Coordinates of N, CA and C in Angstrom, one line a residue:
X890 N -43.7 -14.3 12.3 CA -43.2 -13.3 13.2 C -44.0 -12.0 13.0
X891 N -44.3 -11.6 11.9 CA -45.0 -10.1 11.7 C -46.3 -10.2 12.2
X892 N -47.4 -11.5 11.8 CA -48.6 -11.9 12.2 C -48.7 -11.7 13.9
X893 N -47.4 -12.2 14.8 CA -47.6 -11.8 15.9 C -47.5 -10.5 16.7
X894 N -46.6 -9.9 15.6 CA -46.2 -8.2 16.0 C -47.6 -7.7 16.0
X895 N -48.5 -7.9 14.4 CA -49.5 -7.5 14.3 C -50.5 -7.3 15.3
X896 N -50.6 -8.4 15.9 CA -51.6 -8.9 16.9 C -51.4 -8.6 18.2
X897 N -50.4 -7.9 18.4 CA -49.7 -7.2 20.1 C -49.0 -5.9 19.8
X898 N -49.9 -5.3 19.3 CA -49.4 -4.0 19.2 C -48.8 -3.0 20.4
X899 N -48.1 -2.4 20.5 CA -47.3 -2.0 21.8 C -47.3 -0.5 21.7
X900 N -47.9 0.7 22.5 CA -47.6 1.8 22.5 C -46.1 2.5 22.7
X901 N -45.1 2.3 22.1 CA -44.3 2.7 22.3 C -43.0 1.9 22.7
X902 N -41.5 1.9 22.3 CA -40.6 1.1 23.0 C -40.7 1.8 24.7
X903 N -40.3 0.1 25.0 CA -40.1 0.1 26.6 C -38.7 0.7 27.7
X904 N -38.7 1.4 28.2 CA -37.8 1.8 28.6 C -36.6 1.0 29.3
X905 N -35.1 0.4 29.4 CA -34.9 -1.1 29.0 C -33.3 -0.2 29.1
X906 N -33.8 0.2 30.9 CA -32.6 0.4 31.4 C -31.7 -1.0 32.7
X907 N -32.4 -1.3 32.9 CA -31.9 -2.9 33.4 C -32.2 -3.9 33.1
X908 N -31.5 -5.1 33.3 CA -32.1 -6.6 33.1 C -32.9 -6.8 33.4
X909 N -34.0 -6.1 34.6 CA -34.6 -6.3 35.2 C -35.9 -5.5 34.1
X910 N -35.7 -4.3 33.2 CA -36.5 -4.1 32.6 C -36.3 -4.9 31.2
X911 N -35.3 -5.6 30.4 CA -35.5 -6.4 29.4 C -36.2 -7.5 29.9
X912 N -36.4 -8.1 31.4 CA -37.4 -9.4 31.6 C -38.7 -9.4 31.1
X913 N -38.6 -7.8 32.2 CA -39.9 -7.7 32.0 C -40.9 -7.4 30.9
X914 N -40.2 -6.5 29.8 CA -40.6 -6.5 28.5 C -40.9 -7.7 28.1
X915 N -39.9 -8.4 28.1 CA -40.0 -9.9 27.3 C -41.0 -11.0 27.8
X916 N -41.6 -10.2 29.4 CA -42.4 -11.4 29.9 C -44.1 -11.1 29.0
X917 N -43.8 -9.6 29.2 CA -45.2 -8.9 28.6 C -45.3 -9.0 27.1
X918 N -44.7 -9.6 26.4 CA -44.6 -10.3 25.1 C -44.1 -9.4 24.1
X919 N -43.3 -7.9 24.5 CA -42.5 -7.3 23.3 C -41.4 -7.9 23.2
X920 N -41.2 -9.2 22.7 CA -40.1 -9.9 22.4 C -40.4 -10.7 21.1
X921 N -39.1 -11.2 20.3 CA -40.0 -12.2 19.0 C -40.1 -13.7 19.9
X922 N -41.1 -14.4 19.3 CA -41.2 -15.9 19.8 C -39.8 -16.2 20.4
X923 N -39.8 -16.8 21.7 CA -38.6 -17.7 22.4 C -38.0 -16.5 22.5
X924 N -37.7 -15.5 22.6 CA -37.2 -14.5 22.7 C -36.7 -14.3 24.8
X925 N -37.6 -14.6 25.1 CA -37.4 -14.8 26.5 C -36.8 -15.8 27.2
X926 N -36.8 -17.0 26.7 CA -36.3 -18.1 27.0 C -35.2 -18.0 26.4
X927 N -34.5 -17.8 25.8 CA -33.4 -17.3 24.9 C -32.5 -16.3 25.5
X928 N -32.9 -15.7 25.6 CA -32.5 -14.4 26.8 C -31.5 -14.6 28.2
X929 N -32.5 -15.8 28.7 CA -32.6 -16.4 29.7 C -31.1 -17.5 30.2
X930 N -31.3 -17.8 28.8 CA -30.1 -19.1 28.3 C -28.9 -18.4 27.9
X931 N -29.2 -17.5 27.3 CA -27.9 -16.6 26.4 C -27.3 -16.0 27.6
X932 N -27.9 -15.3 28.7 CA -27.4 -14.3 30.1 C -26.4 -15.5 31.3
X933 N -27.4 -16.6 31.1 CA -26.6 -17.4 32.1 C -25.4 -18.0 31.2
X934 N -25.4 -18.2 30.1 CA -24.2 -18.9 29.8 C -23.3 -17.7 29.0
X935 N -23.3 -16.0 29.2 CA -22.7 -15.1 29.1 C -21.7 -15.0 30.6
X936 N -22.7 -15.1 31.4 CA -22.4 -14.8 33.0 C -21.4 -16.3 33.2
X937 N -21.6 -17.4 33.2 CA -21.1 -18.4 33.5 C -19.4 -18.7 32.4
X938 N -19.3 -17.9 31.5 CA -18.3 -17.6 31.1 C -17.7 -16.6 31.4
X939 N -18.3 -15.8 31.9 CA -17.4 -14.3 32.0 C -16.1 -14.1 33.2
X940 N -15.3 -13.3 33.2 CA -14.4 -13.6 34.6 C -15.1 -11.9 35.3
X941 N -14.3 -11.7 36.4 CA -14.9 -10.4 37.3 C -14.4 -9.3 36.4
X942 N -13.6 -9.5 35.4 CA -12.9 -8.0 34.7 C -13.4 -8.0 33.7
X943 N -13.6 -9.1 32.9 CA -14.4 -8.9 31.4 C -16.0 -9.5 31.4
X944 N -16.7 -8.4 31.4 CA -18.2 -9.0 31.2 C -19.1 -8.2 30.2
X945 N -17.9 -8.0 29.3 CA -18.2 -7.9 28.1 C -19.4 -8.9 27.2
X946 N -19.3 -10.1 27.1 CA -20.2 -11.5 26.9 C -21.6 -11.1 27.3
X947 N -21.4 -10.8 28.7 CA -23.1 -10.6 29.5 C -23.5 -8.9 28.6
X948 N -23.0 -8.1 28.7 CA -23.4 -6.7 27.7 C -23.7 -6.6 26.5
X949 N -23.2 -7.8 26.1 CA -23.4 -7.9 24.6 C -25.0 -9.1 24.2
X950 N -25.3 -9.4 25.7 CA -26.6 -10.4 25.4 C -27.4 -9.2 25.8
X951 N -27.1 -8.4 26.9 CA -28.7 -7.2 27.1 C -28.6 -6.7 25.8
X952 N -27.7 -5.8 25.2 CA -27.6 -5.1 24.0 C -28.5 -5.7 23.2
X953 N -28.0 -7.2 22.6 CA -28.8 -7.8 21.5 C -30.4 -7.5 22.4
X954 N -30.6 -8.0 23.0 CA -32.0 -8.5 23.5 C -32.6 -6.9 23.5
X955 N -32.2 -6.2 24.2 CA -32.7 -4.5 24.1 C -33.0 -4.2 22.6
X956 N -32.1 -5.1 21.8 CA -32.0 -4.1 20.3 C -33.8 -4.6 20.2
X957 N -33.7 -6.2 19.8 CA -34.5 -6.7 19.7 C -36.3 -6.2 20.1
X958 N -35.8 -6.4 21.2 CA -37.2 -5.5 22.1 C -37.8 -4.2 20.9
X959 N -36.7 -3.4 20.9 CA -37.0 -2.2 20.3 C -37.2 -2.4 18.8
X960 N -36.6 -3.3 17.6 CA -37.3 -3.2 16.9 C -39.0 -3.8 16.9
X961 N -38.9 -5.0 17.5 CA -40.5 -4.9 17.6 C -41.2 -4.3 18.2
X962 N -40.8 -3.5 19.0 CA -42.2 -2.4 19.3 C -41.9 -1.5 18.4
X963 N -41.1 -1.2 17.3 CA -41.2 0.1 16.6 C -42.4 -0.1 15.1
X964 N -43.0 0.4 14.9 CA -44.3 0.4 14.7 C -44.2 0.3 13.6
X965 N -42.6 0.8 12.4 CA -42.7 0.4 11.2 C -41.8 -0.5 10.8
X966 N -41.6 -1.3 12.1 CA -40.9 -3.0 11.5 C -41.4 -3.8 11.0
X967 N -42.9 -3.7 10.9 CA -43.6 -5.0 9.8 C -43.4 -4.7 8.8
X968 N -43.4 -3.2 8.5 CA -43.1 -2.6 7.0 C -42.1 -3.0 6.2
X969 N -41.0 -2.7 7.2 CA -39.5 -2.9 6.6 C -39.1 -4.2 6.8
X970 N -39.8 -5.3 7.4 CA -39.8 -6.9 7.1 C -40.2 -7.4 5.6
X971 N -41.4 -6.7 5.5 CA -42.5 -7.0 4.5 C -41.2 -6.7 3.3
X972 N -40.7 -5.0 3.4 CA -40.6 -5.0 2.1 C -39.0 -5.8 2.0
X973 N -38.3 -6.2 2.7 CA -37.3 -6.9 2.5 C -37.7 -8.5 2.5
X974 N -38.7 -9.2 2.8 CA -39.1 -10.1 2.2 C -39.2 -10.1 0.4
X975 N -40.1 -8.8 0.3 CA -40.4 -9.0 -0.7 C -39.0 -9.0 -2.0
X976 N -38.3 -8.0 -1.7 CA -37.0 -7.7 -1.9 C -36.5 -9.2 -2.6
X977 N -36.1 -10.0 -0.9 CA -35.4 -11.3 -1.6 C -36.3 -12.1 -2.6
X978 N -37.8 -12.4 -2.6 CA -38.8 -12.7 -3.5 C -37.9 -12.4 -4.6
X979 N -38.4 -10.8 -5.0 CA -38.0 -10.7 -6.4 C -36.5 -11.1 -6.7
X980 N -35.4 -10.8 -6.2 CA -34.2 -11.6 -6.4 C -34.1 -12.7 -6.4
X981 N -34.8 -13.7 -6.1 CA -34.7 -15.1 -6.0 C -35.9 -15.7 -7.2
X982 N -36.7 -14.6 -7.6 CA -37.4 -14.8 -8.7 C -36.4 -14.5 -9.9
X983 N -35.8 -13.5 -10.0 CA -34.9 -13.1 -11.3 C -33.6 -13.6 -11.5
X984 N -33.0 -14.8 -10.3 CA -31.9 -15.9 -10.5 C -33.1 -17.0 -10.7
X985 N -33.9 -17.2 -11.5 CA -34.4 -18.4 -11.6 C -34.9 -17.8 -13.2
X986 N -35.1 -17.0 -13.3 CA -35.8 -16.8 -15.2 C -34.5 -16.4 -16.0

């Protein structure tokens, strides 16, 4: 995941005021792997459960997928990956000695 952040660096989060702008983010690859196809699947089967008064289900897939979007374009989420990798490392080093 971070190897690919690395390698598509993005000037800035995308502005990811419609569905129409999470597509597009996600087509242009600020998304994590499957992230778009995922999106895609999660919206229709939010939509295809929702009734006309609660579409709650569908606002709760942009939200995730927007959140998403925006931590990988934020420029110091390989950091804060890295150091919570390493984090569990060492705890999973010091339940074993």
């Amino acid at each position: 995941m971070s190897a690919q952040h690395a390698e598509t660096p993005h000037p800035g989060p995308p502005q990811l005021r419609t569905v129409a702008d999470i597509r597009a983010a996600l087509r242009d690859g600020r998304g994590f792997p499957g992230d778009a196809e995922s999106f895609e699947a999660d919206l229709a089967r939010a939509l295809d459960t929702s009734t006309a008064t609660d579409l709650h289900q569908v606002a709760d897939v942009i939200k995730t997928y927007a959140g998403s979007i925006q931590a990988f374009s934020d420029p110091e989420f390989d950091d804060a990956l890295q150091e919570g990798l390493d984090l569990i490392a060492e705890i999973k080093k010091g339940n074993r000695e």
